[in-house]
Amino acid sequence: MRLDLTVEGKNLVVKFNGELDHHTAQQIREKIDEEYRRQKLQNIILDLKGLNFMDSSGIGLIMGRYKICLNNNGKLALIHVNSRLEKILKVSGIFKIVKKYDSLSEACHIF
Amino acid sequence: MRLDLTVEGKNLVVKFNGELDHHTAQQIREKIDEEYRRQKLQNIILDLKGLNFMDSSGIGLIMGRYKICLNNNGKLALIHVNSRLEKILKVSGIFKIVKKYDSLSEACHIF
Amino acid sequence: MLDNSMKLEFPSKSQNESFARVVVASFASQLDPTIDELADVKTAVSEAVTNAIIHGYEDTEGIVYVECKIINNKLEIIIKDNGQGIRDINMVMEPLYTTKPELERSGMGFTVMETFMDELEVKSEVGKGTHIRMVKEFKSVSIKE
Amino acid sequence: MLDNSMKLEFPSKSQNESFARVVVASFASQLDPTIDELADVKTAVSEAVTNAIIHGYEDTEGIVYVECKIINNKLEIIIKDNGQGIRDINMVMEPLYTTKPELERSGMGFTVMETFMDELEVKSEVGKGTHIRMVKEFKSVSIKE
Ligand SMILES: Nc1ncnc2c1ncn2[C@@H]1O[C@H](COP(=O)(O)OP(=O)(O)O)[C@@H](O)[C@H]1O
Ligand SMILES: Nc1ncnc2c1ncn2[C@@H]1O[C@H](COP(=O)(O)OP(=O)(O)O)[C@@H](O)[C@H]1O
């Protein structure tokens, strides 16, 4: 799993490349949280375009980042959610609290 | 394994696409031989460009077609032999009797 | 009619989660699955194998067992551990129930297995281990050569 | 130090030759092999598994066993059958020796295993079966996360 972290204003943009499971989630979580704190950011945008596989570990990872943003008066957004990811995320009911957008600019717009 | 058989004059051109092992070799052998006989051809050119994998079953298949051509006053040629195929074919010493060429036109030239 | 089968075992290391997915997907490919069917199977296998590793064996190391059988157009998958077992199966199968929130587990593993597969059966004995049986039916079956 | 291991078994059906290659290649990918190293391993596995199926079990059906161990930067592969066994190991390991010319076998299987792997060990007992042990050392090792 390769992770690209970029900062856009108060937003942390996280690009995933690879497979997200229990094995890869731990490391990813640490990298995201460290960057978010170190740069004193507010919102997180998860770009799922390059995510080839995700199991329920991904649901845990998204929920965890959602809580961190919430505690910091920030928001979490998902972009590029394909039909596979949509299927597993729907099961979890996560779309009740986390919104998905078609593009980065759309997601940034709402913050 | 997908096989493309085309006729060029007295030559049968066989294009491989996929993996050549004991499992796939049997079927392939039958298809090649049937076409060679039905169309009363003389030479066979094996185009190995799309061959992603080959084990020693491939050596047996090439030797078998070599013999069939020989018995019919024909020749067998290999084209598009990449470095992986070269490695396994060298082990067998097959290049002492079967020649390889860079292109179809080059191979046709020698018949 | 039993068409084919395989058995796999490996130690409960988390890097084997992706290995188990690849193996089952490769075995299932004989059934000429759609991309979506194959992804369903991979996801369910990932859930069950991860559970064996993090819940079954927790911090100890044990062996995870994976068995597959192809019967006509159905794939049966069994995933077993000899770990600590489950006390109350009905409770743990509830969506969002997890005993490992500190690992950011979502408690959605069993729900995903149930949703993505056609059958799910869980047997477990405390101190002995857990046995998951899942079945997926492939719709557009045309055995690949 | 033993870093990881796995065991696989499947019936002696020829469609499992490609399955065995994929499984071992996927397991070996932890060692971050070059494309050439991985292709060497796949070829050697294909030879040994094919031999178990066509020579070991001939026309009967039996189980083929594949075991892999990663020890530092080495991959050890064991491929076993409980088939008819080999009477004279030195003879069958000669290049071009084959008992199945009618299947267009080239008699190059053992030569390929020897050339493509760093170690090859053959044990066999007539009526009991055959046990092939091969080792490949990976040069540019950098364990993948
Ligand atoms: N193989 C297992 N061995 C022991 N306990 C298990 C096993 N699988 C699941 N469990 C228990 O069931 C709970 C729910 O599992 P699951 O729905 O997969 O969610 P999660 O893995 O996110 O916790 C786990 O938190 C654990 O307590
Ligand atoms: N697993 C096995 N069980 C019994 N005999 C075997 C086995 N593997 C190889 N042999 C014998 O050794 C011979 C040489 O094997 P090999 O070099 O792989 O060539 P090939 O498979 O082309 O015959 C075979 O023809 C067979 O007689």
Coordinates of C-alpha atoms and ligand atoms in Angstrom, one line a residue, chain B residues 56, chain D residues 47-48 50-57 81 83-86 92-94 96-100 104-111 113 124 129-130 132, ligand 2:
Chain B
S56 CA 9.3 -28.2 -20.2
Chain D
E47 CA 7.7 -29.2 -13.4
A48 CA 7.5 -30.9 -10.0
T50 CA 3.2 -31.9 -13.2
N51 CA 5.5 -34.9 -12.4
A52 CA 3.5 -35.7 -9.3
I53 CA 0.3 -35.7 -11.4
I54 CA 1.4 -37.5 -14.6
H55 CA 4.1 -39.8 -13.3
G56 CA 3.4 -40.2 -9.5
Y57 CA -0.3 -40.8 -9.8
D81 CA 3.1 -37.3 -3.8
G83 CA 2.3 -42.1 -5.9
Q84 CA 4.2 -45.0 -7.5
G85 CA 7.7 -43.6 -6.7
I86 CA 10.9 -43.8 -8.7
V92 CA 15.4 -40.4 -14.3
M93 CA 17.4 -37.2 -13.5
E94 CA 19.4 -37.5 -16.7
L96 CA 16.0 -36.3 -22.0
Y97 CA 15.1 -39.4 -20.0
T98 CA 11.3 -39.9 -19.9
T99 CA 9.0 -42.8 -19.4
K100 CA 6.2 -40.9 -21.1
E104 CA 5.4 -35.7 -25.7
R105 CA 7.3 -35.3 -22.4
S106 CA 10.7 -34.0 -23.1
G107 CA 12.5 -35.6 -20.2
M108 CA 13.8 -32.1 -19.2
G109 CA 11.8 -31.6 -16.1
F110 CA 14.5 -32.4 -13.5
T111 CA 17.1 -30.6 -15.6
M113 CA 14.4 -27.7 -11.7
S124 CA 11.6 -41.5 -3.5
G129 CA 5.8 -41.8 -3.4
T130 CA 8.2 -39.0 -4.2
I132 CA 11.1 -33.1 -4.0
Ligands
LIG2 N1 6.8 -37.7 -9.0 C1 7.2 -38.7 -9.7 N2 6.8 -40.0 -9.5 C2 7.2 -41.0 -10.3 N3 8.1 -40.9 -11.3 C3 8.6 -39.7 -11.6 C4 8.1 -38.5 -10.8 N4 8.8 -37.5 -11.3 C5 9.5 -37.9 -12.3 N5 9.4 -39.2 -12.5 C6 10.1 -40.1 -13.5 O1 11.2 -39.4 -14.0 C7 11.2 -39.2 -15.4 C8 11.9 -37.9 -15.8 O2 11.2 -36.8 -15.3 P1 11.4 -35.3 -15.9 O3 12.9 -35.0 -16.0 O4 10.6 -34.4 -15.2 O5 10.9 -35.5 -17.4 P2 9.4 -35.7 -18.0 O6 8.4 -35.3 -17.0 O7 9.4 -34.9 -19.2 O8 9.3 -37.2 -18.3 C9 9.8 -39.3 -15.7 O9 9.5 -39.6 -17.1 C10 9.3 -40.3 -14.7 O10 9.6 -41.6 -15.2

